[in-house]
Amino acid sequence: MHICFEYSPQNHVGASAEDAAISGRDYRLILHRRDSSGPIYPHVWERSEPTFYAFFAGRIAGEPIKDAFPAGHAVANRDASDWAMTPEPDGSWLAVKFDRERDTVSFAADFCLLQRWYYTQQGKSWYVSNSLLYLKELIGASWRVNKAAIPYMLMRGYLPLDQTPIAGVYGLRSGRILIIEKDSYRIERRLEPVYFFNEIPNIEAAAVPEEIRGVLKRAVAAEIAHLDAVCIPLSGGSDSRFLLGCVLELLPKEKITAFTFGHKNSLDFQIGSGLAKQAGVRAIELSFDDRPLAELLRDSMRTVEGTYWCYPNHPVSQLRETLKEHPSILSGYIGDLVFGSYDLTPESARRLETSEAYFLEQIHGIADVVPPAEALKLLENQDEDPLKTDQACLKLTANSRENAFAMWLWEDHLFNRTNFAVELHRDLAFYHAPFIHCDVLKFAYSLPKSLRLNQKAYRQAMRQAYPSLWSYPLKNNYGFSPAKKSGARIWAARVFRKAMAGADNLLGSYTGKIHYYHPMDNYEHSRELMQERHRGDVLAALKRLREREAFRTDAMSVLINNYEKRKPISKYLLFGLLTIDLWYQYYEA
């Protein structure tokens, strides 16, 4: 469902005069809605009364789909500015409230931004939508690409803060509400990540693994309640298999489907497929999508809308066919982070408190996948941080810089990057994410650092609760079982794979072909975009960008020459360039 709310003065001519207006005193609210496209929402609820209007789309975990407002949700509270909820509801949702007497409208979304709002002011009208592409279609405005966002797409592959590919269009950030009242607006916080950071002293370590299993199993039970069946993307990691263990205790096997994708030599593919077969659930194996690059980018753009790399690292057409039959996806989204994979060592945490430079170094070490110098040399404006994101990070309010670092991880890196990388094709599937349930988050962040570091307690919980799943080979263990001592075999595998990758790079620089897929890489090879079948599309995109005023003609000519000669170019840099080319095609054309 594509949604856009238009807020404007009475009798003002906006995007469309065909949709019925919800009138206030001096202003009105119009819902533009298309049910045939856009994200899937299991529960859509709307209430219109003489003095009040409310709208909800999404799903609250554990709630049946019914013609009533979600229990305990602030959308039913008639105060348009009040979105307080205790506890914070688990699930994925968007909501709107309009006080028709005061002409006050407000917008909110789930804390983890599994759903999100985009907003812009155009003349006297405000438009708030769940889709950038729908906004463009509806308004028909002559928009401009957000040039300040270009360096971040090149260096990071996603956009920071509230930025979008379009100048003057913003995304509503995590835990915020957008309140518009006549000719003014404000953004307020309703919830912060530090809400979850509360270490419990003297916790009994021996009891922690079983408590982790219990809190996760309850979250999974709530997510799959009232569903006929569930589908789990299985990879070589531990998060999806922990969820599989929980689901096997809650549903019969015939109601569980797993899918995995990648090249045949990939550990993600081999482990995911093998694990599903061992567990006795239906396993769907998805192969490569070998359609032309232009088609792949077009289909991916419909999902991520240019806020994240549009080059798909998954088989687009095959996955879409799978999701048509299996629209309820149980996702292991950010389970690794929730239980400590990004936690800093005590020494690093102490250094953060005394060094701003070290604090920013840790952030850039995670965020930047292309060295700034390599990206900026292509641009006319070589300011590495035109949006002052470093300053914004330093101003994060928390009781320690370690928690400020965690806040950045949550609100910026994960919600603006990982959301779009994991939750694919939401026009066909609804994603259920147990790891971000409030009880799970509160318990995970209450654990002592000694039990969180390197996911110590989480791994122990997996080992105790589901030993057969835990002992199955892991990608992080280079394809060997964590239940066995494999030091020598891991060393030998690493040496062999490194040698094969080196030979592939050497030979490939002459032949232009791919001779070896590294098992640790899931889908795309580092030289995939150098292949003959992609070269025409890639070169066309690079040449179009060379003509754009944001890019340096001479530097882009050098890059094009290097590409034509098959010289090494970062695949991440090419991903970013292809995405920015789509910005111009879709938003500025």
Coordinates of C-alpha atoms in Angstrom, one line a residue:
M1 CA 0.0 0.0 0.0
H2 CA 1.3 3.4 -1.0
I3 CA 0.3 6.1 1.4
C4 CA 0.7 9.9 1.3
F5 CA -1.0 12.4 3.6
E6 CA -1.4 15.9 2.3
Y7 CA -1.9 18.7 4.9
S8 CA -2.8 22.1 3.6
P9 CA -5.1 25.1 4.1
Q10 CA -8.8 24.7 3.2
N11 CA -9.6 25.3 -0.5
H12 CA -5.9 25.1 -1.4
V13 CA -5.2 23.2 -4.6
G14 CA -2.8 20.4 -3.8
A15 CA -1.7 17.2 -5.4
S16 CA -5.3 16.0 -6.2
A17 CA -8.8 17.2 -5.8
E18 CA -10.3 13.8 -6.3
D19 CA -9.5 12.4 -2.8
A20 CA -11.9 13.2 0.0
A21 CA -10.7 15.8 2.5
I22 CA -10.7 15.3 6.3
S23 CA -11.5 18.9 7.3
G24 CA -10.3 20.7 10.4
R25 CA -11.1 24.3 11.2
D26 CA -8.7 26.1 8.8
Y27 CA -6.7 23.2 7.4
R28 CA -7.5 19.8 5.9
L29 CA -5.9 16.4 5.7
I30 CA -6.2 14.3 2.5
L31 CA -5.2 10.6 2.4
H32 CA -3.8 9.6 -1.0
R33 CA -3.7 5.8 -1.0
R34 CA -3.0 3.1 -3.6
D35 CA -3.6 -0.5 -2.4
S36 CA -2.2 -2.1 -5.5
S37 CA 1.4 -1.1 -4.9
G38 CA 3.8 -0.4 -2.0
P39 CA 4.5 -2.2 1.3
I40 CA 2.3 -4.9 2.7
Y41 CA 0.4 -4.0 5.9
P42 CA -1.5 -6.9 7.5
H43 CA -3.5 -4.5 9.7
V44 CA -4.9 -1.3 8.3
W45 CA -7.2 0.7 10.6
E46 CA -8.8 4.1 10.2
R47 CA -11.2 6.2 12.3
S48 CA -12.9 9.4 11.4
E49 CA -15.0 11.4 13.8
P50 CA -16.2 15.0 13.8
T51 CA -13.2 16.2 16.0
F52 CA -10.6 13.4 15.5
Y53 CA -9.0 11.3 12.8
A54 CA -6.6 8.4 13.2
F55 CA -4.8 6.0 10.8
F56 CA -2.7 2.9 11.5
A57 CA -0.9 0.5 9.1
G58 CA 1.3 -2.4 10.1
R59 CA 1.1 -5.1 12.8
I60 CA 1.5 -5.2 16.5
A61 CA 3.1 -8.6 17.5
G62 CA 0.6 -11.0 19.0
E63 CA -2.4 -9.0 18.0
P64 CA -5.0 -10.7 15.7
I65 CA -5.9 -8.8 12.6
K66 CA -9.3 -7.2 13.4
D67 CA -11.3 -4.2 12.6
A68 CA -10.3 -2.2 15.6
F69 CA -7.4 -0.1 16.8
P70 CA -4.3 -2.0 18.1
A71 CA -4.6 -2.6 21.9
G72 CA -2.6 -0.2 24.0
H73 CA -1.4 1.9 21.0
A74 CA -1.2 5.7 21.3
V75 CA -2.9 6.1 17.9
A76 CA -6.2 5.9 19.8
N77 CA -5.2 8.7 22.2
R78 CA -7.0 11.8 21.0
D79 CA -4.2 14.1 21.9
A80 CA -2.4 14.5 18.6
S81 CA 0.9 15.4 20.3
D82 CA 0.9 12.5 22.8
W83 CA 2.5 9.3 21.6
A84 CA 3.6 8.0 25.0
M85 CA 3.3 4.2 25.2
T86 CA 4.3 1.9 28.1
P87 CA 5.4 -0.6 27.2
E88 CA 6.5 0.3 23.7
P89 CA 4.5 -2.0 21.4
D90 CA 6.4 -4.7 19.5
G91 CA 5.9 -4.9 15.8
S92 CA 6.2 -2.8 12.6
W93 CA 3.8 0.1 12.0
L94 CA 3.0 3.7 10.8
A95 CA 0.4 5.9 12.4
V96 CA -1.2 9.3 12.1
K97 CA -3.4 11.5 14.3
F98 CA -5.3 14.6 13.3
D99 CA -6.9 16.9 15.9
R100 CA -9.6 18.5 13.7
E101 CA -10.4 21.2 16.3
R102 CA -6.8 22.5 16.6
D103 CA -5.7 21.7 13.1
T104 CA -2.8 19.6 14.6
V105 CA -1.6 16.5 12.8
S106 CA 1.2 14.2 13.9
F107 CA 3.1 11.2 12.5
A108 CA 4.9 8.4 14.2
A109 CA 6.4 5.0 13.4
D110 CA 7.9 2.0 15.2
F111 CA 11.1 2.7 17.1
C112 CA 13.3 0.5 14.9
L113 CA 11.9 2.1 11.6
L114 CA 10.9 -1.2 10.0
Q115 CA 8.4 1.3 8.6
R116 CA 9.2 4.9 8.1
W117 CA 7.8 8.3 7.0
Y118 CA 9.2 10.7 4.5
Y119 CA 8.1 14.3 4.6
T120 CA 8.5 17.6 2.6
Q121 CA 6.9 21.0 2.5
Q122 CA 5.9 22.2 -1.0
G123 CA 4.5 25.7 -0.9
K124 CA 1.6 25.8 1.5
S125 CA 1.2 22.0 1.6
W126 CA 2.9 19.3 3.6
Y127 CA 3.3 15.8 2.2
V128 CA 4.1 12.8 4.4
S129 CA 4.4 9.5 2.7
N130 CA 5.8 5.9 3.1
S131 CA 7.5 6.1 -0.2
L132 CA 9.8 8.5 -2.0
L133 CA 8.8 7.2 -5.4
Y134 CA 5.1 7.7 -4.6
L135 CA 5.8 11.2 -3.4
K136 CA 7.5 12.0 -6.7
E137 CA 4.7 10.5 -8.7
L138 CA 2.0 12.2 -6.7
I139 CA 3.5 15.7 -6.5
G140 CA 5.1 15.7 -9.9
A141 CA 7.5 18.4 -8.5
S142 CA 10.7 19.4 -10.3
W143 CA 13.0 18.0 -7.7
R144 CA 16.7 18.2 -7.4
V145 CA 19.2 15.5 -6.3
N146 CA 20.5 16.0 -2.8
K147 CA 24.1 16.8 -3.6
A148 CA 25.2 16.9 0.0
A149 CA 24.2 13.3 0.3
I150 CA 26.4 12.1 -2.6
P151 CA 29.7 11.7 -0.7
Y152 CA 28.0 9.5 1.9
M153 CA 26.5 7.2 -0.7
L154 CA 29.9 6.8 -2.3
M155 CA 31.8 6.2 1.0
R156 CA 29.1 4.3 3.1
G157 CA 26.5 3.0 0.7
Y158 CA 23.7 4.6 2.7
L159 CA 22.5 8.1 3.8
P160 CA 23.0 9.4 7.4
L161 CA 20.7 11.2 9.8
D162 CA 17.4 12.3 8.1
Q163 CA 18.8 12.5 4.6
T164 CA 17.2 11.2 1.4
P165 CA 18.3 11.3 -2.3
I166 CA 16.1 14.3 -2.8
A167 CA 16.9 17.9 -1.7
G168 CA 14.2 19.1 0.7
V169 CA 12.7 15.7 1.4
Y170 CA 13.6 14.1 4.8
G171 CA 13.1 10.9 6.6
L172 CA 11.5 10.8 10.1
R173 CA 14.2 9.4 12.4
S174 CA 13.9 6.7 15.0
G175 CA 11.9 7.5 18.1
R176 CA 10.7 10.9 16.7
I177 CA 7.3 12.3 16.0
L178 CA 6.5 14.9 13.3
I179 CA 3.9 17.5 14.5
I180 CA 2.5 20.0 12.1
E181 CA 0.2 22.8 13.3
K182 CA -1.0 25.2 10.6
D183 CA 2.1 27.0 9.3
S184 CA 4.6 25.6 11.8
Y185 CA 6.1 22.2 12.6
R186 CA 8.4 20.5 15.1
I187 CA 10.0 17.2 15.6
E188 CA 10.0 15.7 19.1
R189 CA 11.5 12.6 20.6
R190 CA 9.2 10.0 22.1
L191 CA 11.8 7.3 22.8
E192 CA 15.6 7.0 22.8
P193 CA 17.9 3.9 22.5
V194 CA 19.2 4.6 26.0
Y195 CA 15.7 3.5 27.2
F196 CA 17.1 0.0 26.8
F197 CA 20.5 0.5 28.4
N198 CA 20.2 -0.6 32.0
E199 CA 22.7 -3.2 33.3
I200 CA 21.4 -5.4 36.1
P201 CA 24.0 -5.8 38.9
N202 CA 24.7 -9.2 40.3
I203 CA 22.9 -11.1 37.6
E204 CA 23.3 -14.9 38.0
A205 CA 25.4 -15.9 35.0
A206 CA 24.4 -19.5 35.0
A207 CA 20.7 -18.6 34.5
V208 CA 21.3 -16.2 31.6
P209 CA 21.4 -18.7 28.7
E210 CA 18.0 -20.2 29.6
E211 CA 16.6 -16.7 30.1
I212 CA 17.8 -15.7 26.6
R213 CA 16.1 -18.7 25.1
G214 CA 12.9 -17.9 27.0
V215 CA 12.7 -14.2 26.1
L216 CA 13.4 -14.9 22.4
K217 CA 11.0 -17.8 22.2
R218 CA 8.2 -15.5 23.7
A219 CA 9.1 -12.9 21.1
V220 CA 8.9 -15.4 18.3
A221 CA 5.6 -16.8 19.6
A222 CA 4.1 -13.3 19.5
E223 CA 5.4 -12.6 16.0
I224 CA 4.0 -15.8 14.5
A225 CA 0.7 -15.7 16.5
H226 CA -2.3 -15.9 14.1
L227 CA -0.1 -16.8 11.1
D228 CA -0.9 -19.8 9.0
A229 CA 2.8 -20.4 8.1
V230 CA 6.2 -18.7 8.3
C231 CA 9.3 -18.5 6.1
I232 CA 12.9 -18.0 7.5
P233 CA 15.8 -16.8 5.4
L234 CA 18.7 -19.2 6.5
S235 CA 22.3 -18.2 6.1
G236 CA 25.6 -19.3 7.6
G237 CA 25.1 -17.3 10.7
S238 CA 23.6 -18.0 14.1
D239 CA 20.7 -15.6 14.4
S240 CA 18.5 -17.3 11.8
R241 CA 19.2 -20.7 13.2
F242 CA 18.3 -19.6 16.8
L243 CA 14.9 -18.4 15.4
L244 CA 14.5 -21.8 13.6
G245 CA 15.0 -23.6 16.9
C246 CA 12.3 -21.5 18.5
V247 CA 9.9 -22.0 15.6
L248 CA 10.4 -25.7 15.6
E249 CA 9.1 -25.7 19.2
L250 CA 6.0 -23.7 18.2
L251 CA 4.9 -24.8 14.8
P252 CA 4.7 -28.2 13.0
K253 CA 7.5 -28.6 10.4
E254 CA 5.1 -28.5 7.4
K255 CA 4.2 -24.9 8.3
I256 CA 7.9 -23.8 8.2
T257 CA 9.7 -23.0 5.0
A258 CA 13.3 -21.8 4.7
F259 CA 15.1 -20.2 1.8
T260 CA 18.7 -19.5 1.0
F261 CA 20.6 -18.0 -1.9
G262 CA 24.1 -17.5 -3.2
H263 CA 26.7 -19.1 -5.5
K264 CA 27.1 -22.9 -5.0
N265 CA 30.5 -22.5 -3.3
S266 CA 29.1 -19.9 -0.8
L267 CA 29.1 -21.0 2.9
D268 CA 25.9 -19.1 3.3
F269 CA 24.3 -21.1 0.6
Q270 CA 25.7 -24.5 1.7
I271 CA 25.1 -24.0 5.4
G272 CA 21.6 -22.5 5.0
S273 CA 20.4 -25.2 2.7
G274 CA 22.0 -28.0 4.7
L275 CA 20.6 -26.7 8.0
A276 CA 17.1 -26.6 6.6
K277 CA 17.3 -30.2 5.4
Q278 CA 18.7 -31.3 8.7
A279 CA 15.9 -29.7 10.6
G280 CA 13.4 -31.3 8.3
V281 CA 11.7 -28.2 6.9
R282 CA 11.1 -27.3 3.3
A283 CA 14.2 -25.8 1.8
I284 CA 14.1 -23.4 -1.2
E285 CA 17.4 -22.8 -3.0
L286 CA 17.6 -19.6 -5.1
S287 CA 20.2 -19.3 -7.8
F288 CA 21.7 -16.3 -9.6
D289 CA 19.5 -13.7 -11.3
D290 CA 21.2 -13.3 -14.7
R291 CA 19.0 -10.6 -16.2
P292 CA 20.5 -7.4 -17.6
L293 CA 21.9 -5.0 -15.0
A294 CA 19.4 -2.3 -15.9
E295 CA 16.5 -4.6 -15.0
L296 CA 18.1 -5.6 -11.7
L297 CA 18.7 -2.0 -10.7
R298 CA 15.1 -1.1 -11.7
D299 CA 13.6 -3.8 -9.5
S300 CA 15.9 -3.0 -6.6
M301 CA 15.2 0.7 -6.8
R302 CA 11.5 0.0 -6.2
T303 CA 12.5 -1.5 -2.8
V304 CA 15.2 0.7 -1.4
E305 CA 14.4 3.9 -3.4
G306 CA 18.0 5.0 -3.5
T307 CA 18.5 5.3 0.2
Y308 CA 20.8 2.3 0.2
W309 CA 22.9 0.7 -2.6
C310 CA 20.6 -0.3 -5.5
Y311 CA 22.9 -3.0 -6.8
P312 CA 21.1 -6.1 -5.5
N313 CA 23.2 -8.7 -3.7
H314 CA 20.5 -11.3 -4.0
P315 CA 18.6 -13.0 -6.9
V316 CA 15.8 -10.5 -7.4
S317 CA 13.3 -12.3 -9.6
Q318 CA 13.7 -15.7 -7.8
L319 CA 13.3 -14.1 -4.4
R320 CA 10.2 -12.2 -5.5
E321 CA 8.6 -15.4 -6.8
T322 CA 9.4 -17.0 -3.4
L323 CA 7.9 -14.1 -1.4
K324 CA 4.7 -14.3 -3.4
E325 CA 4.0 -17.7 -1.9
H326 CA 5.6 -17.0 1.5
P327 CA 4.8 -13.4 2.5
S328 CA 5.4 -13.8 6.3
I329 CA 9.1 -13.6 6.9
L330 CA 10.7 -14.3 10.3
S331 CA 13.8 -12.2 10.2
G332 CA 17.0 -12.4 12.3
Y333 CA 17.4 -8.7 11.8
I334 CA 20.2 -7.3 14.0
G335 CA 20.3 -10.2 16.4
D336 CA 24.1 -10.1 16.4
L337 CA 24.2 -6.5 17.5
V338 CA 21.4 -6.9 20.1
F339 CA 23.5 -9.6 21.9
G340 CA 26.9 -7.9 21.7
S341 CA 28.6 -8.4 18.3
Y342 CA 29.4 -4.6 18.1
D343 CA 30.2 -4.1 21.7
L344 CA 33.5 -2.5 22.5
T345 CA 36.2 -4.0 24.6
P346 CA 36.7 -2.4 28.1
E347 CA 39.9 -0.8 26.8
S348 CA 38.2 0.7 23.7
A349 CA 35.3 2.0 25.9
R350 CA 37.8 3.8 28.2
R351 CA 39.6 5.4 25.2
L352 CA 36.2 6.6 23.9
E353 CA 35.7 8.7 27.1
T354 CA 39.0 10.6 26.7
S355 CA 39.4 10.9 22.9
E356 CA 36.9 12.5 20.5
A357 CA 39.2 11.4 17.6
Y358 CA 39.1 7.8 18.7
F359 CA 35.3 8.0 19.1
L360 CA 35.0 9.2 15.5
E361 CA 37.6 6.7 14.3
Q362 CA 35.4 3.9 15.6
I363 CA 32.4 5.2 13.8
H364 CA 34.2 5.7 10.5
G365 CA 35.8 2.3 10.8
I366 CA 32.3 0.8 10.7
A367 CA 30.5 3.2 8.3
D368 CA 33.1 3.9 5.6
V369 CA 33.6 1.0 3.1
V370 CA 35.3 3.2 0.5
P371 CA 38.2 5.4 1.6
P372 CA 37.2 9.1 1.6
A373 CA 40.0 10.1 -0.7
E374 CA 39.0 7.5 -3.3
A375 CA 35.4 8.8 -3.4
L376 CA 36.0 12.5 -3.0
K377 CA 38.4 12.8 -5.9
L378 CA 35.5 12.2 -8.2
L379 CA 33.5 15.2 -6.8
E380 CA 33.6 18.9 -7.5
N381 CA 32.9 19.6 -3.8
Q382 CA 35.5 17.6 -1.9
D383 CA 34.1 18.2 1.6
E384 CA 34.2 14.8 3.3
D385 CA 31.4 15.7 5.7
P386 CA 29.1 18.4 4.2
L387 CA 26.2 17.4 6.5
K388 CA 28.4 17.7 9.7
T389 CA 27.6 14.2 10.8
D390 CA 30.7 14.0 12.9
Q391 CA 29.5 16.9 14.9
A392 CA 26.1 15.3 15.3
C393 CA 27.7 12.2 16.7
L394 CA 29.7 14.2 19.2
K395 CA 26.5 15.9 20.4
L396 CA 24.7 12.6 21.1
T397 CA 23.2 12.8 24.6
A398 CA 24.0 9.7 26.7
N399 CA 25.5 8.9 30.1
S400 CA 28.7 7.7 28.5
R401 CA 30.4 7.9 25.2
E402 CA 30.1 4.1 24.9
N403 CA 26.3 4.5 25.0
A404 CA 26.6 7.4 22.5
F405 CA 28.4 5.1 20.2
A406 CA 25.6 2.5 20.6
M407 CA 23.0 5.2 19.9
W408 CA 24.8 6.0 16.6
L409 CA 24.9 2.3 15.7
W410 CA 21.2 2.1 16.3
E411 CA 19.8 5.3 14.9
D412 CA 22.1 5.8 12.0
H413 CA 24.1 2.8 10.8
L414 CA 21.5 0.1 11.5
F415 CA 18.2 1.9 10.8
N416 CA 19.5 3.7 7.7
R417 CA 21.6 0.9 6.3
T418 CA 20.7 -2.6 7.6
N419 CA 16.9 -2.1 7.4
F420 CA 17.2 -1.7 3.6
A421 CA 19.8 -4.4 3.2
V422 CA 17.7 -7.0 5.0
E423 CA 14.1 -6.2 4.5
L424 CA 13.8 -6.8 0.8
H425 CA 10.8 -6.4 -1.5
R426 CA 8.3 -5.3 1.2
D427 CA 5.6 -5.0 -1.5
L428 CA 5.4 -8.8 -1.4
A429 CA 6.4 -9.7 2.2
F430 CA 5.9 -8.5 5.8
Y431 CA 9.0 -8.9 8.0
H432 CA 8.6 -10.1 11.6
A433 CA 11.7 -9.2 13.7
P434 CA 11.7 -10.9 17.2
F435 CA 15.2 -9.6 18.2
I436 CA 14.0 -6.1 18.4
H437 CA 11.1 -6.8 20.8
C438 CA 11.3 -4.6 23.9
D439 CA 11.7 -7.4 26.4
V440 CA 14.5 -8.9 24.3
L441 CA 16.3 -5.6 24.0
K442 CA 15.9 -4.7 27.7
F443 CA 17.2 -8.1 28.8
A444 CA 20.0 -8.2 26.2
Y445 CA 21.3 -4.8 27.3
S446 CA 20.9 -5.6 31.0
L447 CA 23.6 -8.2 30.7
P448 CA 27.0 -7.5 32.1
K449 CA 29.6 -6.5 29.5
S450 CA 31.5 -9.7 30.2
L451 CA 28.5 -11.7 29.0
R452 CA 27.8 -9.5 26.0
L453 CA 31.3 -9.2 24.6
N454 CA 31.7 -11.5 21.5
Q455 CA 28.1 -12.6 22.1
K456 CA 29.3 -14.9 24.9
A457 CA 26.0 -15.4 26.7
Y458 CA 24.1 -15.6 23.4
R459 CA 26.3 -18.4 22.0
Q460 CA 26.0 -20.3 25.2
A461 CA 22.2 -20.0 25.1
M462 CA 22.3 -21.4 21.5
R463 CA 24.5 -24.2 22.6
Q464 CA 22.3 -25.2 25.5
A465 CA 18.9 -24.7 23.9
Y466 CA 19.5 -26.2 20.5
P467 CA 22.7 -28.3 20.5
S468 CA 22.1 -29.9 17.1
L469 CA 21.6 -26.5 15.4
W470 CA 24.5 -24.9 17.3
S471 CA 26.9 -27.7 16.3
Y472 CA 26.1 -27.3 12.6
P473 CA 28.9 -25.5 10.7
L474 CA 29.1 -21.8 11.0
K475 CA 30.2 -19.2 8.4
N476 CA 32.2 -17.3 11.0
N477 CA 34.0 -20.6 11.8
Y478 CA 34.9 -20.8 8.1
G479 CA 32.4 -23.6 7.5
F480 CA 33.4 -25.8 10.4
S481 CA 31.4 -26.9 13.4
P482 CA 31.9 -24.8 16.6
A483 CA 31.5 -28.0 18.5
K484 CA 34.9 -29.4 17.3
K485 CA 38.4 -28.1 17.6
S486 CA 39.1 -26.9 14.1
G487 CA 42.1 -24.6 14.5
A488 CA 44.3 -26.4 12.0
R489 CA 41.6 -27.0 9.5
I490 CA 40.5 -23.3 9.7
W491 CA 44.1 -22.2 9.1
A492 CA 44.5 -24.5 6.1
A493 CA 41.2 -23.4 4.7
R494 CA 42.1 -19.7 5.0
V495 CA 45.5 -20.2 3.4
F496 CA 44.0 -22.2 0.5
R497 CA 41.1 -19.8 -0.1
K498 CA 43.4 -16.8 0.1
A499 CA 45.7 -18.4 -2.5
M500 CA 42.8 -19.2 -4.8
A501 CA 41.4 -15.7 -4.5
G502 CA 44.9 -14.2 -5.3
A503 CA 45.2 -16.5 -8.4
D504 CA 41.6 -15.5 -9.4
N505 CA 42.5 -11.8 -9.1
L506 CA 45.7 -12.2 -11.1
L507 CA 44.1 -14.3 -13.9
G508 CA 40.9 -12.2 -13.9
S509 CA 42.8 -9.0 -14.5
Y510 CA 43.9 -10.5 -17.9
T511 CA 40.8 -12.5 -18.9
G512 CA 38.1 -10.3 -17.3
K513 CA 36.4 -13.5 -16.2
I514 CA 35.6 -14.9 -12.7
H515 CA 37.5 -18.1 -12.0
Y516 CA 36.9 -18.6 -8.3
Y517 CA 34.1 -17.6 -5.9
H518 CA 35.4 -17.2 -2.4
P519 CA 33.2 -19.2 0.0
M520 CA 33.0 -16.3 2.5
D521 CA 31.3 -14.1 -0.2
N522 CA 27.7 -14.9 -0.6
Y523 CA 26.4 -13.6 -3.9
E524 CA 28.3 -10.9 -5.8
H525 CA 32.0 -11.4 -6.8
S526 CA 34.2 -8.3 -6.4
R527 CA 34.6 -8.2 -10.2
E528 CA 30.9 -9.0 -11.0
L529 CA 30.4 -5.6 -12.5
M530 CA 33.4 -6.0 -14.7
Q531 CA 31.8 -8.9 -16.5
E532 CA 30.9 -8.5 -20.2
R533 CA 27.2 -8.7 -19.7
H534 CA 27.3 -5.7 -17.4
R535 CA 29.9 -3.5 -19.1
G536 CA 27.5 -1.6 -21.4
D537 CA 25.2 -0.6 -18.5
V538 CA 28.0 0.3 -16.2
L539 CA 29.8 2.4 -18.8
A540 CA 26.6 4.2 -19.7
A541 CA 26.0 5.1 -16.1
L542 CA 29.6 6.3 -15.5
K543 CA 29.4 8.5 -18.7
R544 CA 26.1 10.0 -17.6
L545 CA 27.6 10.9 -14.2
R546 CA 30.6 12.5 -15.9
E547 CA 28.2 15.0 -17.4
R548 CA 26.6 15.9 -14.0
E549 CA 27.8 19.1 -12.3
A550 CA 28.4 17.3 -9.0
F551 CA 31.2 15.2 -10.6
R552 CA 34.6 16.2 -11.9
T553 CA 34.9 15.5 -15.6
D554 CA 38.6 14.7 -15.5
A555 CA 38.4 12.3 -12.6
M556 CA 35.4 10.5 -14.0
S557 CA 37.2 10.1 -17.3
V558 CA 40.1 8.4 -15.5
L559 CA 37.7 6.1 -13.7
I560 CA 36.0 5.2 -17.0
N561 CA 39.4 4.5 -18.6
N562 CA 40.4 2.3 -15.7
Y563 CA 37.1 0.4 -16.0
E564 CA 37.5 -0.1 -19.8
K565 CA 40.9 -1.5 -19.1
R566 CA 39.6 -3.8 -16.3
K567 CA 41.8 -2.2 -13.7
P568 CA 40.8 -2.9 -10.1
I569 CA 38.0 -0.6 -8.9
S570 CA 36.2 -1.0 -5.6
K571 CA 32.9 -2.8 -6.1
Y572 CA 31.4 -0.6 -3.4
L573 CA 32.4 2.5 -5.2
L574 CA 30.7 1.2 -8.3
F575 CA 27.6 0.3 -6.3
G576 CA 27.4 3.9 -5.0
L577 CA 27.9 5.4 -8.5
L578 CA 25.2 3.2 -10.0
T579 CA 22.8 4.3 -7.2
I580 CA 23.5 8.0 -7.7
D581 CA 22.9 7.6 -11.4
L582 CA 19.5 6.2 -10.5
W583 CA 18.8 9.2 -8.3
Y584 CA 19.1 11.5 -11.3
Q585 CA 17.0 9.2 -13.5
Y586 CA 14.1 8.8 -11.0
Y587 CA 14.1 12.0 -9.0
E588 CA 15.5 14.7 -11.2
A589 CA 14.4 13.7 -14.7

